[in-house]
Amino acid sequence: MTSPEDQSPAPQPPAPESKDRIYRSPAGMAGGVLLLALVGWLGVDAILVGEGRTPWLALASLILVVPLITAFTLRPAVFAGEDRLRVRNPFRVIVLPWGQVASLRSGYSNEVVAASGKKYQLWSIPVSLRARKKAARQEARAAADRAAEQQGRGGRAGRGTGGLGGFGGFAGGSSAGGRTGAGVPEGPVRAESDKIMHELRLLWEAREKEESAQGEVTVRWAWEIVGPAVAGAVVLGILLALG
């Protein structure tokens, strides 16, 4: 018999790998699917029932247009992991370790700035000025509600338990304007794209100093998109030139 000291500890299961957070544009994806369906319907119809050079022109147009629609609508995505930020734009894939990120900016577009000073736009996180204005109005209303609630609490505290405040809980029933404290947002109101950029900044600030988040920025061209689009443009140009 072996003593407990001679028994080797049971092997521990490997720690599960953390999955990347994926950010896409739902509106862009929906628009891309609709455009692809429309272009496919028109192109296939022209190929099947067209006469003369029409089927060839339709085929060349499909080879050109389909990759471009896919590139600008379905392809863009941002993958945020523990060690790096991977940006998949229409024609390029940029991988930035968090240690190489200098800042994440939000203006008329959202972009990441590398330590070298190069800027890369985040296509899948578009900026909506309308959503920002709506969020600003909601934040102003929420701030007014919070101020009214605090003022109401101060007034009730000054009255103490006298008057109606001592009966039936009238003093704590509701805040000014008929709104309860639970209905007032606690944090700042932001547009959806600004919320995403805030999440990315928090992850960057938490991971930028980690050893595993260091490395070099890599940029790769999406030849699977560029190649077919260029081929379709060349064929379409030749057909049009031949008349």
mmCIF file of C-alpha atoms in Angstrom:
data_model
loop_
_atom_site.group_PDB
_atom_site.id
_atom_site.type_symbol
_atom_site.label_atom_id
_atom_site.label_comp_id
_atom_site.label_asym_id
_atom_site.label_seq_id
_atom_site.Cartn_x
_atom_site.Cartn_y
_atom_site.Cartn_z
ATOM 1 C CA MET A 1 0.000 0.000 0.000
ATOM 2 C CA THR A 2 1.214 3.484 -0.792
ATOM 3 C CA SER A 3 1.110 6.309 1.673
ATOM 4 C CA PRO A 4 -0.751 9.534 0.867
ATOM 5 C CA GLU A 5 2.607 11.276 0.488
ATOM 6 C CA ASP A 6 3.628 8.890 -2.356
ATOM 7 C CA GLN A 7 0.520 9.550 -4.404
ATOM 8 C CA SER A 8 1.007 12.106 -7.182
ATOM 9 C CA PRO A 9 -1.639 14.833 -7.409
ATOM 10 C CA ALA A 10 -4.295 14.412 -10.034
ATOM 11 C CA PRO A 11 -3.619 16.449 -13.195
ATOM 12 C CA GLN A 12 -5.548 19.675 -13.334
ATOM 13 C CA PRO A 13 -7.694 20.340 -16.410
ATOM 14 C CA PRO A 14 -6.358 23.135 -18.630
ATOM 15 C CA ALA A 15 -7.853 26.548 -18.023
ATOM 16 C CA PRO A 16 -10.432 27.470 -20.653
ATOM 17 C CA GLU A 17 -9.237 30.009 -23.175
ATOM 18 C CA SER A 18 -11.002 33.339 -23.049
ATOM 19 C CA LYS A 19 -13.028 34.083 -26.162
ATOM 20 C CA ASP A 20 -12.703 37.325 -28.055
ATOM 21 C CA ARG A 21 -15.444 39.900 -27.856
ATOM 22 C CA ILE A 22 -16.793 40.402 -31.366
ATOM 23 C CA TYR A 23 -18.272 43.724 -32.462
ATOM 24 C CA ARG A 24 -20.193 44.023 -35.749
ATOM 25 C CA SER A 25 -22.703 46.414 -37.263
ATOM 26 C CA PRO A 26 -26.159 44.766 -37.360
ATOM 27 C CA ALA A 27 -27.479 47.449 -39.722
ATOM 28 C CA GLY A 28 -24.529 46.971 -42.081
ATOM 29 C CA MET A 29 -24.967 43.211 -42.126
ATOM 30 C CA ALA A 30 -28.703 43.469 -42.785
ATOM 31 C CA GLY A 31 -28.097 45.936 -45.617
ATOM 32 C CA GLY A 32 -25.406 43.687 -47.081
ATOM 33 C CA VAL A 33 -27.687 40.656 -47.150
ATOM 34 C CA LEU A 34 -30.424 42.659 -48.903
ATOM 35 C CA LEU A 35 -27.977 44.077 -51.464
ATOM 36 C CA LEU A 36 -26.494 40.661 -52.186
ATOM 37 C CA ALA A 37 -29.961 39.191 -52.668
ATOM 38 C CA LEU A 38 -30.935 41.996 -55.066
ATOM 39 C CA VAL A 39 -27.697 41.875 -57.052
ATOM 40 C CA GLY A 40 -27.788 38.075 -57.216
ATOM 41 C CA TRP A 41 -31.361 38.066 -58.457
ATOM 42 C CA LEU A 42 -30.681 40.652 -61.173
ATOM 43 C CA GLY A 43 -27.358 39.072 -62.185
ATOM 44 C CA VAL A 44 -28.635 35.494 -62.424
ATOM 45 C CA ASP A 45 -31.685 36.662 -64.353
ATOM 46 C CA ALA A 46 -29.459 38.486 -66.860
ATOM 47 C CA ILE A 47 -27.193 35.445 -67.235
ATOM 48 C CA LEU A 48 -30.092 33.058 -67.843
ATOM 49 C CA VAL A 49 -32.309 35.125 -70.160
ATOM 50 C CA GLY A 50 -29.845 37.671 -71.566
ATOM 51 C CA GLU A 51 -28.729 37.651 -75.206
ATOM 52 C CA GLY A 52 -25.451 38.463 -76.913
ATOM 53 C CA ARG A 53 -22.825 39.816 -74.530
ATOM 54 C CA THR A 54 -25.328 40.495 -71.744
ATOM 55 C CA PRO A 55 -24.683 37.227 -69.853
ATOM 56 C CA TRP A 56 -20.919 37.866 -69.911
ATOM 57 C CA LEU A 57 -21.347 41.448 -68.770
ATOM 58 C CA ALA A 58 -23.632 40.294 -65.972
ATOM 59 C CA LEU A 59 -21.143 37.622 -64.889
ATOM 60 C CA ALA A 60 -18.228 40.083 -64.844
ATOM 61 C CA SER A 61 -20.345 42.573 -62.901
ATOM 62 C CA LEU A 62 -21.211 39.936 -60.314
ATOM 63 C CA ILE A 63 -17.547 39.012 -59.898
ATOM 64 C CA LEU A 64 -16.777 42.690 -59.286
ATOM 65 C CA VAL A 65 -19.750 43.767 -57.172
ATOM 66 C CA VAL A 66 -20.313 40.784 -54.874
ATOM 67 C CA PRO A 67 -16.845 40.942 -53.223
ATOM 68 C CA LEU A 68 -17.174 44.714 -52.772
ATOM 69 C CA ILE A 69 -20.594 44.458 -51.116
ATOM 70 C CA THR A 70 -19.296 41.681 -48.879
ATOM 71 C CA ALA A 71 -16.201 43.707 -47.986
ATOM 72 C CA PHE A 72 -18.088 46.806 -46.868
ATOM 73 C CA THR A 73 -21.087 45.177 -45.142
ATOM 74 C CA LEU A 74 -20.557 41.587 -43.957
ATOM 75 C CA ARG A 75 -16.783 41.449 -43.520
ATOM 76 C CA PRO A 76 -15.989 44.312 -41.062
ATOM 77 C CA ALA A 77 -15.597 43.167 -37.460
ATOM 78 C CA VAL A 78 -13.549 43.973 -34.376
ATOM 79 C CA PHE A 79 -12.237 41.132 -32.197
ATOM 80 C CA ALA A 80 -11.109 42.208 -28.731
ATOM 81 C CA GLY A 81 -9.157 39.575 -26.804
ATOM 82 C CA GLU A 82 -7.139 39.553 -23.617
ATOM 83 C CA ASP A 83 -3.863 40.204 -25.443
ATOM 84 C CA ARG A 84 -4.696 41.902 -28.718
ATOM 85 C CA LEU A 85 -7.165 43.830 -30.814
ATOM 86 C CA ARG A 86 -7.874 42.410 -34.274
ATOM 87 C CA VAL A 87 -9.552 44.779 -36.704
ATOM 88 C CA ARG A 88 -11.041 43.282 -39.853
ATOM 89 C CA ASN A 89 -11.717 46.108 -42.275
ATOM 90 C CA PRO A 90 -12.974 45.826 -45.881
ATOM 91 C CA PHE A 91 -9.552 45.218 -47.451
ATOM 92 C CA ARG A 92 -7.175 44.662 -44.533
ATOM 93 C CA VAL A 93 -6.785 42.781 -41.266
ATOM 94 C CA ILE A 94 -4.863 44.681 -38.579
ATOM 95 C CA VAL A 95 -3.653 42.941 -35.421
ATOM 96 C CA LEU A 96 -2.564 45.248 -32.605
ATOM 97 C CA PRO A 97 -1.284 43.874 -29.286
ATOM 98 C CA TRP A 98 -2.673 45.998 -26.479
ATOM 99 C CA GLY A 99 0.832 47.159 -25.662
ATOM 100 C CA GLN A 100 1.057 48.749 -29.123
ATOM 101 C CA VAL A 101 -2.213 50.701 -28.804
ATOM 102 C CA ALA A 102 -1.688 54.395 -28.085
ATOM 103 C CA SER A 103 -5.346 55.447 -27.928
ATOM 104 C CA LEU A 104 -8.890 54.692 -29.021
ATOM 105 C CA ARG A 105 -10.549 57.773 -30.498
ATOM 106 C CA SER A 106 -14.180 58.628 -31.151
ATOM 107 C CA GLY A 107 -15.076 61.535 -33.404
ATOM 108 C CA TYR A 108 -16.947 61.409 -36.662
ATOM 109 C CA SER A 109 -15.527 57.880 -36.890
ATOM 110 C CA ASN A 110 -14.072 55.412 -34.397
ATOM 111 C CA GLU A 111 -10.401 54.580 -34.793
ATOM 112 C CA VAL A 112 -7.478 52.996 -33.012
ATOM 113 C CA VAL A 113 -4.105 54.742 -32.968
ATOM 114 C CA ALA A 114 -0.967 52.591 -32.797
ATOM 115 C CA ALA A 115 2.157 53.553 -30.870
ATOM 116 C CA SER A 116 3.809 54.350 -34.213
ATOM 117 C CA GLY A 117 1.165 57.029 -34.852
ATOM 118 C CA LYS A 118 -0.704 55.144 -37.584
ATOM 119 C CA LYS A 119 -4.499 55.295 -37.432
ATOM 120 C CA TYR A 120 -6.826 52.442 -38.317
ATOM 121 C CA GLN A 121 -10.551 53.005 -38.679
ATOM 122 C CA LEU A 122 -12.966 50.620 -36.963
ATOM 123 C CA TRP A 123 -15.407 50.006 -39.800
ATOM 124 C CA SER A 124 -17.672 47.679 -37.823
ATOM 125 C CA ILE A 125 -18.308 50.330 -35.119
ATOM 126 C CA PRO A 126 -19.868 53.192 -37.089
ATOM 127 C CA VAL A 127 -20.664 56.509 -35.438
ATOM 128 C CA SER A 128 -24.266 57.701 -35.426
ATOM 129 C CA LEU A 129 -24.555 61.432 -34.713
ATOM 130 C CA ARG A 130 -28.298 61.006 -34.349
ATOM 131 C CA ALA A 131 -27.807 58.354 -31.652
ATOM 132 C CA ARG A 132 -25.331 60.629 -29.869
ATOM 133 C CA LYS A 133 -27.809 63.515 -29.832
ATOM 134 C CA LYS A 134 -30.535 61.218 -28.532
ATOM 135 C CA ALA A 135 -28.226 59.921 -25.786
ATOM 136 C CA ALA A 136 -27.278 63.487 -24.865
ATOM 137 C CA ARG A 137 -30.969 64.421 -24.472
ATOM 138 C CA GLN A 138 -31.590 61.337 -22.335
ATOM 139 C CA GLU A 139 -28.558 62.143 -20.193
ATOM 140 C CA ALA A 140 -29.800 65.709 -19.681
ATOM 141 C CA ARG A 141 -33.228 64.419 -18.589
ATOM 142 C CA ALA A 142 -31.608 61.835 -16.285
ATOM 143 C CA ALA A 143 -29.398 64.509 -14.712
ATOM 144 C CA ALA A 144 -32.449 66.689 -14.110
ATOM 145 C CA ASP A 145 -34.283 63.727 -12.537
ATOM 146 C CA ARG A 146 -31.336 62.963 -10.264
ATOM 147 C CA ALA A 147 -31.120 66.597 -9.180
ATOM 148 C CA ALA A 148 -34.871 66.705 -8.494
ATOM 149 C CA GLU A 149 -34.675 63.477 -6.516
ATOM 150 C CA GLN A 150 -31.816 64.758 -4.372
ATOM 151 C CA GLN A 151 -33.655 68.046 -3.784
ATOM 152 C CA GLY A 152 -36.779 66.136 -2.778
ATOM 153 C CA ARG A 153 -34.819 64.031 -0.314
ATOM 154 C CA GLY A 154 -33.266 67.141 1.200
ATOM 155 C CA GLY A 155 -36.684 68.750 1.649
ATOM 156 C CA ARG A 156 -38.104 65.668 3.309
ATOM 157 C CA ALA A 157 -35.096 65.409 5.620
ATOM 158 C CA GLY A 158 -35.636 69.041 6.688
ATOM 159 C CA ARG A 159 -39.286 68.414 7.557
ATOM 160 C CA GLY A 160 -38.397 65.402 9.681
ATOM 161 C CA THR A 161 -41.375 63.266 10.729
ATOM 162 C CA GLY A 162 -43.866 66.064 11.118
ATOM 163 C CA GLY A 163 -46.980 66.645 9.003
ATOM 164 C CA LEU A 164 -47.961 64.054 6.444
ATOM 165 C CA GLY A 165 -44.429 62.634 6.404
ATOM 166 C CA GLY A 166 -45.165 60.646 9.535
ATOM 167 C CA PHE A 167 -48.227 58.819 8.208
ATOM 168 C CA GLY A 168 -48.479 56.099 5.589
ATOM 169 C CA GLY A 169 -44.961 56.575 4.253
ATOM 170 C CA PHE A 170 -45.835 59.614 2.111
ATOM 171 C CA ALA A 171 -42.373 61.065 2.649
ATOM 172 C CA GLY A 172 -40.601 58.233 0.856
ATOM 173 C CA GLY A 173 -43.158 57.375 -1.774
ATOM 174 C CA SER A 174 -41.924 59.193 -4.886
ATOM 175 C CA SER A 175 -39.568 61.883 -6.053
ATOM 176 C CA ALA A 176 -40.386 65.136 -7.793
ATOM 177 C CA GLY A 177 -42.278 64.805 -11.015
ATOM 178 C CA GLY A 178 -43.709 61.403 -10.082
ATOM 179 C CA ARG A 179 -40.495 59.508 -10.870
ATOM 180 C CA THR A 180 -39.007 57.035 -8.452
ATOM 181 C CA GLY A 181 -35.325 56.724 -7.745
ATOM 182 C CA ALA A 182 -35.235 53.316 -9.445
ATOM 183 C CA GLY A 183 -36.289 54.912 -12.743
ATOM 184 C CA VAL A 184 -33.306 57.264 -12.900
ATOM 185 C CA PRO A 185 -30.244 55.846 -14.687
ATOM 186 C CA GLU A 186 -27.218 55.732 -12.412
ATOM 187 C CA GLY A 187 -24.485 55.886 -15.047
ATOM 188 C CA PRO A 188 -24.019 58.227 -18.013
ATOM 189 C CA VAL A 189 -26.231 57.619 -21.037
ATOM 190 C CA ARG A 190 -24.165 56.841 -24.150
ATOM 191 C CA ALA A 191 -24.826 55.906 -27.758
ATOM 192 C CA GLU A 192 -24.227 52.249 -28.575
ATOM 193 C CA SER A 193 -20.966 52.870 -30.450
ATOM 194 C CA ASP A 194 -19.672 55.012 -27.572
ATOM 195 C CA LYS A 195 -20.513 52.205 -25.127
ATOM 196 C CA ILE A 196 -18.445 49.796 -27.222
ATOM 197 C CA MET A 197 -15.506 52.201 -27.372
ATOM 198 C CA HIS A 198 -15.714 52.620 -23.587
ATOM 199 C CA GLU A 199 -15.540 48.823 -23.168
ATOM 200 C CA LEU A 200 -12.518 48.663 -25.463
ATOM 201 C CA ARG A 201 -10.754 51.432 -23.531
ATOM 202 C CA LEU A 202 -11.341 49.624 -20.235
ATOM 203 C CA LEU A 203 -9.927 46.387 -21.658
ATOM 204 C CA TRP A 204 -6.942 48.227 -23.136
ATOM 205 C CA GLU A 205 -6.159 50.022 -19.863
ATOM 206 C CA ALA A 206 -6.377 46.730 -17.962
ATOM 207 C CA ARG A 207 -4.158 44.731 -20.345
ATOM 208 C CA GLU A 208 -1.668 47.120 -21.979
ATOM 209 C CA LYS A 209 1.101 46.452 -19.411
ATOM 210 C CA GLU A 210 0.800 42.653 -19.466
ATOM 211 C CA GLU A 211 3.731 40.722 -20.904
ATOM 212 C CA SER A 212 1.487 38.593 -23.107
ATOM 213 C CA ALA A 213 -0.017 41.756 -24.637
ATOM 214 C CA GLN A 214 3.271 42.934 -26.175
ATOM 215 C CA GLY A 215 4.414 42.430 -29.758
ATOM 216 C CA GLU A 216 4.378 44.020 -33.184
ATOM 217 C CA VAL A 217 1.511 45.382 -35.231
ATOM 218 C CA THR A 218 0.753 43.266 -38.305
ATOM 219 C CA VAL A 219 -1.279 44.277 -41.357
ATOM 220 C CA ARG A 220 -2.472 41.775 -43.964
ATOM 221 C CA TRP A 221 -4.290 42.586 -47.179
ATOM 222 C CA ALA A 222 -7.499 40.646 -47.817
ATOM 223 C CA TRP A 223 -6.544 39.125 -51.150
ATOM 224 C CA GLU A 224 -9.655 36.939 -51.043
ATOM 225 C CA ILE A 225 -11.599 40.181 -51.554
ATOM 226 C CA VAL A 226 -9.146 42.208 -53.638
ATOM 227 C CA GLY A 227 -8.344 39.397 -56.105
ATOM 228 C CA PRO A 228 -11.894 38.626 -57.339
ATOM 229 C CA ALA A 229 -12.830 42.314 -57.412
ATOM 230 C CA VAL A 230 -9.792 43.197 -59.558
ATOM 231 C CA ALA A 231 -10.437 40.228 -61.860
ATOM 232 C CA GLY A 232 -14.060 41.238 -62.328
ATOM 233 C CA ALA A 233 -13.061 44.844 -63.047
ATOM 234 C CA VAL A 234 -10.506 43.731 -65.655
ATOM 235 C CA VAL A 235 -12.950 41.402 -67.421
ATOM 236 C CA LEU A 236 -15.704 44.027 -67.347
ATOM 237 C CA GLY A 237 -13.321 46.645 -68.748
ATOM 238 C CA ILE A 238 -12.253 44.340 -71.585
ATOM 239 C CA LEU A 239 -15.859 43.530 -72.524
ATOM 240 C CA LEU A 240 -16.820 47.203 -72.537
ATOM 241 C CA ALA A 241 -13.749 48.136 -74.586
ATOM 242 C CA LEU A 242 -14.519 45.495 -77.206
ATOM 243 C CA GLY A 243 -17.943 47.021 -77.643
#
